[in-house]
Short mmCIF file of C-alpha atoms and ligand atoms in Angstrom, two decimals:
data_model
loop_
_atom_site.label_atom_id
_atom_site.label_comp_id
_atom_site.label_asym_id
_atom_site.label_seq_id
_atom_site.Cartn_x
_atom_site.Cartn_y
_atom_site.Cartn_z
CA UNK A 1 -79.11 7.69 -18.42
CA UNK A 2 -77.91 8.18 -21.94
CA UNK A 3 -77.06 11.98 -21.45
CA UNK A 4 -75.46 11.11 -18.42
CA UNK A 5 -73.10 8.12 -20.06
CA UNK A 6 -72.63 11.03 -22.84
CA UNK A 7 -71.70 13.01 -20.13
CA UNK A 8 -69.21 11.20 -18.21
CA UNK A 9 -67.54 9.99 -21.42
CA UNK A 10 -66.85 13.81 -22.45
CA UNK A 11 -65.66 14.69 -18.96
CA UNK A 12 -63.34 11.32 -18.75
CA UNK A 13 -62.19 12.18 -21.55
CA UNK A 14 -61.35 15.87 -21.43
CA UNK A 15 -59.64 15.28 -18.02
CA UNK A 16 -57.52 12.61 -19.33
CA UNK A 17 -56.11 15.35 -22.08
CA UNK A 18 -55.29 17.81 -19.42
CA UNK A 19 -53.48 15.08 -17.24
CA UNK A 20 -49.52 15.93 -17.27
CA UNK A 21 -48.04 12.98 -15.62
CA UNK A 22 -48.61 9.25 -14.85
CA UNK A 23 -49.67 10.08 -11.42
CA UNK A 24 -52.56 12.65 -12.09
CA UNK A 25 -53.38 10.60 -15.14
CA UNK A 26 -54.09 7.53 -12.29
CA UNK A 27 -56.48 9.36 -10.55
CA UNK A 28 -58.40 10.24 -13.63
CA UNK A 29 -58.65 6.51 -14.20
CA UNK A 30 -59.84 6.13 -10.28
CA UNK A 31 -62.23 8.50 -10.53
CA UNK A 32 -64.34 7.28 -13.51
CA UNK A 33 -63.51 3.48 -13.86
CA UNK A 34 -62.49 2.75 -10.28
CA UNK A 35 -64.87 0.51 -7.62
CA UNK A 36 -66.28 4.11 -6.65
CA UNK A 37 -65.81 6.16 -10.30
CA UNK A 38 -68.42 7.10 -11.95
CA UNK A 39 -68.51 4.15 -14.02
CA UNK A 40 -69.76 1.86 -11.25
CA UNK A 41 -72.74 4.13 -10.18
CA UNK A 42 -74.07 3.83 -13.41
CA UNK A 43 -73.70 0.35 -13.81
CA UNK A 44 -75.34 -0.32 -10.38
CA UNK A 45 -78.16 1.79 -12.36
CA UNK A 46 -78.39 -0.23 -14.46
CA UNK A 47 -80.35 -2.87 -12.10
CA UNK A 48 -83.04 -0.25 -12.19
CA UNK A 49 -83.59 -0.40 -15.88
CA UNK A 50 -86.41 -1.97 -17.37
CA UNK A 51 -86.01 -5.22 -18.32
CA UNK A 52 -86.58 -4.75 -21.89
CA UNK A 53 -84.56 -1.85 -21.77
CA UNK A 54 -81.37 -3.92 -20.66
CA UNK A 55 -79.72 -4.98 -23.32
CA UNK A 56 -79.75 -1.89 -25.19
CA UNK A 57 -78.48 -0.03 -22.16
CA UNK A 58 -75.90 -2.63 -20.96
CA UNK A 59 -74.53 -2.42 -25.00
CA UNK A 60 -74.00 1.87 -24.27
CA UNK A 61 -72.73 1.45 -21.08
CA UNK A 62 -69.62 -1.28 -22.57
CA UNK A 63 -69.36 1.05 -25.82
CA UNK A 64 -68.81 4.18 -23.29
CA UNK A 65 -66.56 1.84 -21.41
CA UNK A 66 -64.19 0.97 -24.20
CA UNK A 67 -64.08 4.76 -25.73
CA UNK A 68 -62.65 5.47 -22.28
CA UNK A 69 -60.42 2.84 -21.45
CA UNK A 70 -58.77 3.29 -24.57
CA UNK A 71 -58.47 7.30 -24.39
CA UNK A 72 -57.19 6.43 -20.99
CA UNK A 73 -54.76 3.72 -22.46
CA UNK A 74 -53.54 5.76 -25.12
CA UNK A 75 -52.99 8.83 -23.31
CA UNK A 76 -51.13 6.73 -20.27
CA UNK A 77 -48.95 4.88 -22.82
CA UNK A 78 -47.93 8.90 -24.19
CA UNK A 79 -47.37 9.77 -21.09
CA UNK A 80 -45.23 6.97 -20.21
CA UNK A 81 -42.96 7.83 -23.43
CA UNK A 82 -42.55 11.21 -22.06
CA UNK A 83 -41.39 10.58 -18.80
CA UNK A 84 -39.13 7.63 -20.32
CA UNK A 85 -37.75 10.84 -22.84
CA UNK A 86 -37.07 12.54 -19.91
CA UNK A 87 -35.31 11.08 -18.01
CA UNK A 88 -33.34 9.76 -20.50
CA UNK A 89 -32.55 13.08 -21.40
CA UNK A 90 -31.63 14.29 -17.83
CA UNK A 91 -29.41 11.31 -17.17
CA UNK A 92 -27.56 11.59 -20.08
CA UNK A 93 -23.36 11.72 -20.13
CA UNK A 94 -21.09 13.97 -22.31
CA UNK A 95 -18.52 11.25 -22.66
CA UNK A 96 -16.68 13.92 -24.74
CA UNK A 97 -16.20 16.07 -21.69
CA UNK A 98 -12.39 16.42 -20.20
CA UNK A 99 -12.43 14.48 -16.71
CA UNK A 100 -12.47 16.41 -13.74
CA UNK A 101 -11.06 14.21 -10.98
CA UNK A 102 -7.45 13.18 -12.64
CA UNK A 103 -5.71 10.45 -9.55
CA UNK A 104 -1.97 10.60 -9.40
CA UNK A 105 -0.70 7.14 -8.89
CA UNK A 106 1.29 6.75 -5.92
CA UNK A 107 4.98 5.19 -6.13
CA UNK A 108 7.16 3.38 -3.84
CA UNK A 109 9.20 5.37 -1.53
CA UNK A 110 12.73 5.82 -2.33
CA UNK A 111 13.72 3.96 0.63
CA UNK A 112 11.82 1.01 0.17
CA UNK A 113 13.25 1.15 -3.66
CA UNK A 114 16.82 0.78 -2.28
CA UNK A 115 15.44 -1.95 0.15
CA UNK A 116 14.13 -3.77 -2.81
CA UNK A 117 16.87 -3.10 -5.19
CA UNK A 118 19.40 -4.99 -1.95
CA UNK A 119 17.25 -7.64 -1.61
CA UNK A 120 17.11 -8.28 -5.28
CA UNK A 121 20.78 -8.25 -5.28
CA UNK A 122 21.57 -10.27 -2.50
CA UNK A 123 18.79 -13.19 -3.68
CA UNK A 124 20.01 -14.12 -6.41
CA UNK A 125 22.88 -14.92 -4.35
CA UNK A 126 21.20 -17.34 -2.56
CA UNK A 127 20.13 -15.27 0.47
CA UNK A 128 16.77 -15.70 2.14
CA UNK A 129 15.03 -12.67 4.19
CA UNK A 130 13.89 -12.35 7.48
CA UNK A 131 12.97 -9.54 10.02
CA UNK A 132 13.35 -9.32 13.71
CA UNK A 133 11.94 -7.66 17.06
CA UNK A 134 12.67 -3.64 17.36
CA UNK A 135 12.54 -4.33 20.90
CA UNK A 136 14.98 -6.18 21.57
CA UNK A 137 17.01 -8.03 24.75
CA UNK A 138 20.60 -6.72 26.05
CA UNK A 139 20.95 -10.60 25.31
CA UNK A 140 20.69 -10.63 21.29
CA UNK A 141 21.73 -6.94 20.93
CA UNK A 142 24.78 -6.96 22.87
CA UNK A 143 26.09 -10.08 25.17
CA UNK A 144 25.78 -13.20 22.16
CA UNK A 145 27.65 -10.28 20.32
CA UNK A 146 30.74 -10.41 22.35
CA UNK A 147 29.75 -6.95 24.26
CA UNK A 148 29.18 -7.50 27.94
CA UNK A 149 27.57 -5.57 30.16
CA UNK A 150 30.89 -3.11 31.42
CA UNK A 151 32.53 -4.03 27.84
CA UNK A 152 33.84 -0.59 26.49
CA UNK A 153 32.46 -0.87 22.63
CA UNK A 154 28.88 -0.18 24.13
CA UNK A 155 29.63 3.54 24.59
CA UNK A 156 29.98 2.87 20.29
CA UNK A 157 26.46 2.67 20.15
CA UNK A 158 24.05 5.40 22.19
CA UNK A 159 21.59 3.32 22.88
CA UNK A 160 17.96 3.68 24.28
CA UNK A 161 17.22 1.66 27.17
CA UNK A 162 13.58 0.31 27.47
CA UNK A 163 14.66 -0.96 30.86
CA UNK A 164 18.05 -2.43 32.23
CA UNK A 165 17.30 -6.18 29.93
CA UNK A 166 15.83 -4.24 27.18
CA UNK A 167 16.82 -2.26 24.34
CA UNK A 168 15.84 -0.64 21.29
CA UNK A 169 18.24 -2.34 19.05
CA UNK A 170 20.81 -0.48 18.34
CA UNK A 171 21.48 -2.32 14.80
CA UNK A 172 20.34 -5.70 13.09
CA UNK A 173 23.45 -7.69 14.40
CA UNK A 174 20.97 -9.26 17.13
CA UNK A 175 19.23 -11.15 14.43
CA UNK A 176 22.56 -12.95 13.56
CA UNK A 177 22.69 -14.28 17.03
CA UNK A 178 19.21 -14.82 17.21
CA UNK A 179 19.53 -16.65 13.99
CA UNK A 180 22.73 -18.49 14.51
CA UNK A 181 21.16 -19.68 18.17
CA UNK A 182 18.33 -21.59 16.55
CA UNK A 183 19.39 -22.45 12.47
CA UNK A 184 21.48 -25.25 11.57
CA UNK A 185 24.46 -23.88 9.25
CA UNK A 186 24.28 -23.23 5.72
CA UNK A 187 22.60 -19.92 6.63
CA UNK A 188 22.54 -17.26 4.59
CA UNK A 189 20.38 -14.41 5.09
CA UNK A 190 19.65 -11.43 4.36
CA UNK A 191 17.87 -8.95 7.66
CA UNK A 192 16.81 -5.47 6.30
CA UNK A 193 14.99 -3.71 9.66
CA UNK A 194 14.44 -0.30 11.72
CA UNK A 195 17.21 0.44 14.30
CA UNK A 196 17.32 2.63 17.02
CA UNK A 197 20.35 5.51 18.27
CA UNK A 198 20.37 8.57 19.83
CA UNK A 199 22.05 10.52 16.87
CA UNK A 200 20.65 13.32 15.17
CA UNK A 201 22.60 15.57 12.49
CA UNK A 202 21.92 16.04 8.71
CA UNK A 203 23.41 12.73 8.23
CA UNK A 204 21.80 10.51 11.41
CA UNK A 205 18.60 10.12 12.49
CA UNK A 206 17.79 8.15 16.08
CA UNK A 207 15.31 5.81 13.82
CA UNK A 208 16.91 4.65 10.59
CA UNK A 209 16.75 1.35 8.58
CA UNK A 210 19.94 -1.28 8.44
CA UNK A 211 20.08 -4.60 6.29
CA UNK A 212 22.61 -6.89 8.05
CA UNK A 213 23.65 -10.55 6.18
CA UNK A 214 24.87 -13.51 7.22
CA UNK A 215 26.75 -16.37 5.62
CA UNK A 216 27.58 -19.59 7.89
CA UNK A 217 28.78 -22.70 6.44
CA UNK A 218 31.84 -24.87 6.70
CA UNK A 219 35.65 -23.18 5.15
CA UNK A 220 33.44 -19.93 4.86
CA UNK A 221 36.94 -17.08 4.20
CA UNK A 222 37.70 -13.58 4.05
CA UNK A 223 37.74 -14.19 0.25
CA UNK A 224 33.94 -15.36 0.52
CA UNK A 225 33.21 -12.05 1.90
CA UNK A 226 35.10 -9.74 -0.75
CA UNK A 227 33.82 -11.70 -3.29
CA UNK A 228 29.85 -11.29 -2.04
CA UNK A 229 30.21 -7.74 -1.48
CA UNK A 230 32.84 -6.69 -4.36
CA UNK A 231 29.72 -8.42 -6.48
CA UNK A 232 27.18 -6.41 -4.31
CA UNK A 233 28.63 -3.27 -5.16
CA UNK A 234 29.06 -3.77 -8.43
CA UNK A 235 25.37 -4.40 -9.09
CA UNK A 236 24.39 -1.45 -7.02
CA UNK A 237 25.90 1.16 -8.46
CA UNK A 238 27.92 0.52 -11.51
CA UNK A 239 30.63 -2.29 -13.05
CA UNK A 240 33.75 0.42 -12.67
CA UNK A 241 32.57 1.99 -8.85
CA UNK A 242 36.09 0.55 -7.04
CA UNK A 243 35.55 -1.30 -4.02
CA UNK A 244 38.21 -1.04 -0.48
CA UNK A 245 38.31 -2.79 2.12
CA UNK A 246 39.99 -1.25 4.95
CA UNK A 247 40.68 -3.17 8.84
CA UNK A 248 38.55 -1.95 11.43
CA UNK A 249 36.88 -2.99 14.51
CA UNK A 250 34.09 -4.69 15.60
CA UNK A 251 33.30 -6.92 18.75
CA UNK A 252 31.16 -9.26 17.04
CA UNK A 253 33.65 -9.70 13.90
CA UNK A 254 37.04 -11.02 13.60
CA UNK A 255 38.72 -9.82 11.38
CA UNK A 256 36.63 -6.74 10.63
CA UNK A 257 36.49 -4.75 7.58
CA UNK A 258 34.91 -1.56 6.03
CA UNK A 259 33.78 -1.15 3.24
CA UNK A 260 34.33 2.29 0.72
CA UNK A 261 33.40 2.57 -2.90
CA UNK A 262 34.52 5.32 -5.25
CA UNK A 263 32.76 8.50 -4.43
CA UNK A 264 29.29 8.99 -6.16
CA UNK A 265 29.24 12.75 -6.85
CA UNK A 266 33.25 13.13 -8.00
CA UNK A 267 33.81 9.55 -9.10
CA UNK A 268 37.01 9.42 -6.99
CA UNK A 269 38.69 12.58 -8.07
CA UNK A 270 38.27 13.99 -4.30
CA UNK A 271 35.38 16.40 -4.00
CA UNK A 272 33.63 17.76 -0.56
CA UNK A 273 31.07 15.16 0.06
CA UNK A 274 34.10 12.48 0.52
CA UNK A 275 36.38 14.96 1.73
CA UNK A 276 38.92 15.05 -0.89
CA UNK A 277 39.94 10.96 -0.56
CA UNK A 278 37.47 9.53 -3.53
CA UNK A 279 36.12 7.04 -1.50
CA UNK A 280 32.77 6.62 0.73
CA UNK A 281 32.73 4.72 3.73
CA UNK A 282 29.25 2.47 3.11
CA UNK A 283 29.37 -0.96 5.37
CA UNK A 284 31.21 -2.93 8.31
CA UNK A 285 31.57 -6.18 7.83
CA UNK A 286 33.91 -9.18 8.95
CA UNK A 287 34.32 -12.80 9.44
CA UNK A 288 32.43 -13.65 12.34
CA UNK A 289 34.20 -13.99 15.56
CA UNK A 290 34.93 -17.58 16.90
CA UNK A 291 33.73 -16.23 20.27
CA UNK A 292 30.23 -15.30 18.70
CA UNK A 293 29.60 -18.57 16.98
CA UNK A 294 30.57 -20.37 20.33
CA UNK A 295 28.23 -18.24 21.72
CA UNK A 296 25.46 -19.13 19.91
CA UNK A 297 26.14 -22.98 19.77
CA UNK A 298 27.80 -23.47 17.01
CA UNK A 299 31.35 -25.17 16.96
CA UNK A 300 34.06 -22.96 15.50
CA UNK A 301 35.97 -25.28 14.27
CA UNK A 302 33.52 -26.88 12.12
CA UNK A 303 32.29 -24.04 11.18
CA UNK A 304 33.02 -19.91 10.39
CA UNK A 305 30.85 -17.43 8.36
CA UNK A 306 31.07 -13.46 7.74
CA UNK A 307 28.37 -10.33 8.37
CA UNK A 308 27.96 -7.34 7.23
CA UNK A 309 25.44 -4.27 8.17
CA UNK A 310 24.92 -0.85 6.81
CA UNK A 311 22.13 1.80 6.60
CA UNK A 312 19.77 2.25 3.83
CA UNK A 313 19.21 5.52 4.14
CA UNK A 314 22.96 5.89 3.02
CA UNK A 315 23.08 4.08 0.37
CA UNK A 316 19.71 6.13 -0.98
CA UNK A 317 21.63 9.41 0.02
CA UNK A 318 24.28 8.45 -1.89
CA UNK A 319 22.65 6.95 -4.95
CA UNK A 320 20.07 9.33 -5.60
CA UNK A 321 22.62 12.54 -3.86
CA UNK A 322 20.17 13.37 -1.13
CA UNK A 323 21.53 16.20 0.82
CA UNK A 324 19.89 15.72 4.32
CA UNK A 325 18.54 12.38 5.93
CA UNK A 326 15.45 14.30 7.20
CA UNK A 327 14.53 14.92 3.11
CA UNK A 328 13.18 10.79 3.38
CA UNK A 329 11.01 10.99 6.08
CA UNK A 330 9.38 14.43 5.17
CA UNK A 331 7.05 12.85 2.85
CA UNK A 332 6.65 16.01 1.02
CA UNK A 333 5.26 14.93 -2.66
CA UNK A 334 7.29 17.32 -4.27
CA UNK A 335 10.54 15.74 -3.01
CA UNK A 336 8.98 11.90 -3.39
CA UNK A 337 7.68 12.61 -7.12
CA UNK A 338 11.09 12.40 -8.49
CA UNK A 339 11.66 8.88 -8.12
CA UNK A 340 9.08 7.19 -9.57
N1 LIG B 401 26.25 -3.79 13.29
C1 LIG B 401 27.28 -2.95 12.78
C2 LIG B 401 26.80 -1.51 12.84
O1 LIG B 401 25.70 -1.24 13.17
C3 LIG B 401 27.60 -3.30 11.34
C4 LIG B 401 28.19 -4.67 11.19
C5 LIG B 401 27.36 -5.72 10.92
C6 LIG B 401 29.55 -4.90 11.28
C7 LIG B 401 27.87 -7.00 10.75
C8 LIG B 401 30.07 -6.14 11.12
C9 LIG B 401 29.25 -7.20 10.84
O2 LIG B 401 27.55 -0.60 12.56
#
């Protein structure tokens, strides 16, 4: 029994040395001090032993024990730093390294710049926002706008019929009906949206963004609306663009105006883009027709307001001197990249 404890301690012990990982190293410790290693058989031998033999044998069985529980110890706690080392080593980062994956940050269309840039504007003027239905009824879009069904002025507009009540709206006016048919006066408002014509050149597109605005109240003049949008301008582009207003026409307005400012690319010498007069057409406006307000409830006689409308896309053309309308719905990066 003695050889064999010698013997079991020398083979424990020279197959823990040759054990390369944690894993091998546990069956090592299964084999010779597990319920069925060879540990156990000779301790069940034990039982065998004379009885004054015992003691003596029990005390070499524990000593061979210990010398291999703490080989096996030692040599698992070695092993243990290895692996630790390791992996350590394997997982670790070169935070001196260049980065690979460098994100652009996106930016905000120019579009919805100029959108902003309006609504800024027109805020701190005391205008609210709000936004309206794309689809819209013959009712808001045309008839509270002083444009029956056989009235002439609807050939201004080519407009997409969803069916014979329903249009795609052909501009953001409908919203000032829609508004004035359901908010007590003071309104002012300010309605940027996507409107719908069949137009398509470098300079039109049949889907293209408006803002219209709205001011109701009581003694609301002509003078209120030069003022607003002589201020509006102004702020937009510079302090010295000039601002005309010239008569025109529109159903829903009474008297109507439009709107030029000095050209953007000559400053008003005369150039191509305005065709040699030094002034760009950029918004229709008015005071808002008696028959509209009466129209949508509201007494003209107690009250009177003025509107205007123009396209965004315009006013982005001309600010930033975009050649072709198309250019801001491209997306192409290269083209968008400039105006962040
Ligand atoms: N709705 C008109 C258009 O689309 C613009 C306009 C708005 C004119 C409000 C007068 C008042 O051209």
């Amino acid at each position: 029994m003695k050889e064999e404890l010698a013997k079991i301690v020398q083979d424990a012990l020279s197959e823990a040395k040759k054990a390369g990982t944690l894993a091998e190293m546990n069956d090592v410790r299964v084999k010779f001090l597990g319920k069925n290693g060879a540990m156990t058989a000779v301790l069940k031998q034990l039982n065998n032993v004379p009885k004054e033999q015992k003691p003596e044998m029990g005390k070499l069985v524990n000593s061979a024990r210990e010398q291999i529980e703490s080989a096996f110890i030692g040599k698992e706690k070695a092993l243990r730093e290895a692996e630790l080392n390791a992996r350590l080593m394997s997982e670790r980062i070169d935070v001196t390294l260049p980065s690979s994956d460098k994100r652009t940050i996106g930016a905000l269309h120019p579009l919805t710049i100029i959108k902003n840039e309006i609504i800024d504007i027109f805020t701190t003027f005391g205008f609210s926002v709000a936004e309206g239905p794309e689809v819209e009824l013959d009712y808001y879009n045309f008839q509270l706008l002083n444009i029956p069904k056989d009235h002439p002025a609807r050939d201004m507009a080519d407009t997409f019929y969803v069916d014979e009540n329903t249009v795609l709206r052909t501009h953001t006016s409908p919203m000032q009906a829609r508004i004035m048919t359901t908010t007590p006066p003071p309104i002012r408002v300010l309605v940027p949206g996507k409107v719908y014509r069949s137009d398509d050149d470098a300079s039109h597109s049949p889907i293209f963004n408006q803002i219209e605005g709205l001011c109701v109240d009581k003694k609301i003049t002509l003078g209120d609306l030069k003022g607003v949008l002589t201020a509006f301008v102004e702020k937009l582009f510079s302090r010295n663009t000039k601002v005309r207003f010239r008569p025109s026409y529109f159903p829903f307005t009474e008297p109507s105006v439009e709107v030029d400012v000095t050209c953007t690319i000559c400053g008003g010498k005369g150039c191509r883009v305005c065709k040699g007069t030094g002034f760009l057409e950029i918004l229709g406006s008015g005071i808002v027709n008696p028959k509209v307000l009466e129209l949508c409830g509201l007494d003209p006689s107690e009250y009177s307001g003025f509107a205007f409308g123009f396209g965004i896309e315009r006013i982005a053309m001309l600010k930033f001197g975009i050649p072709h309308i198309k250019m801001l719905y491209e997306n192409d990066v290269r083209f968008l990249k400039q105006f962040r």
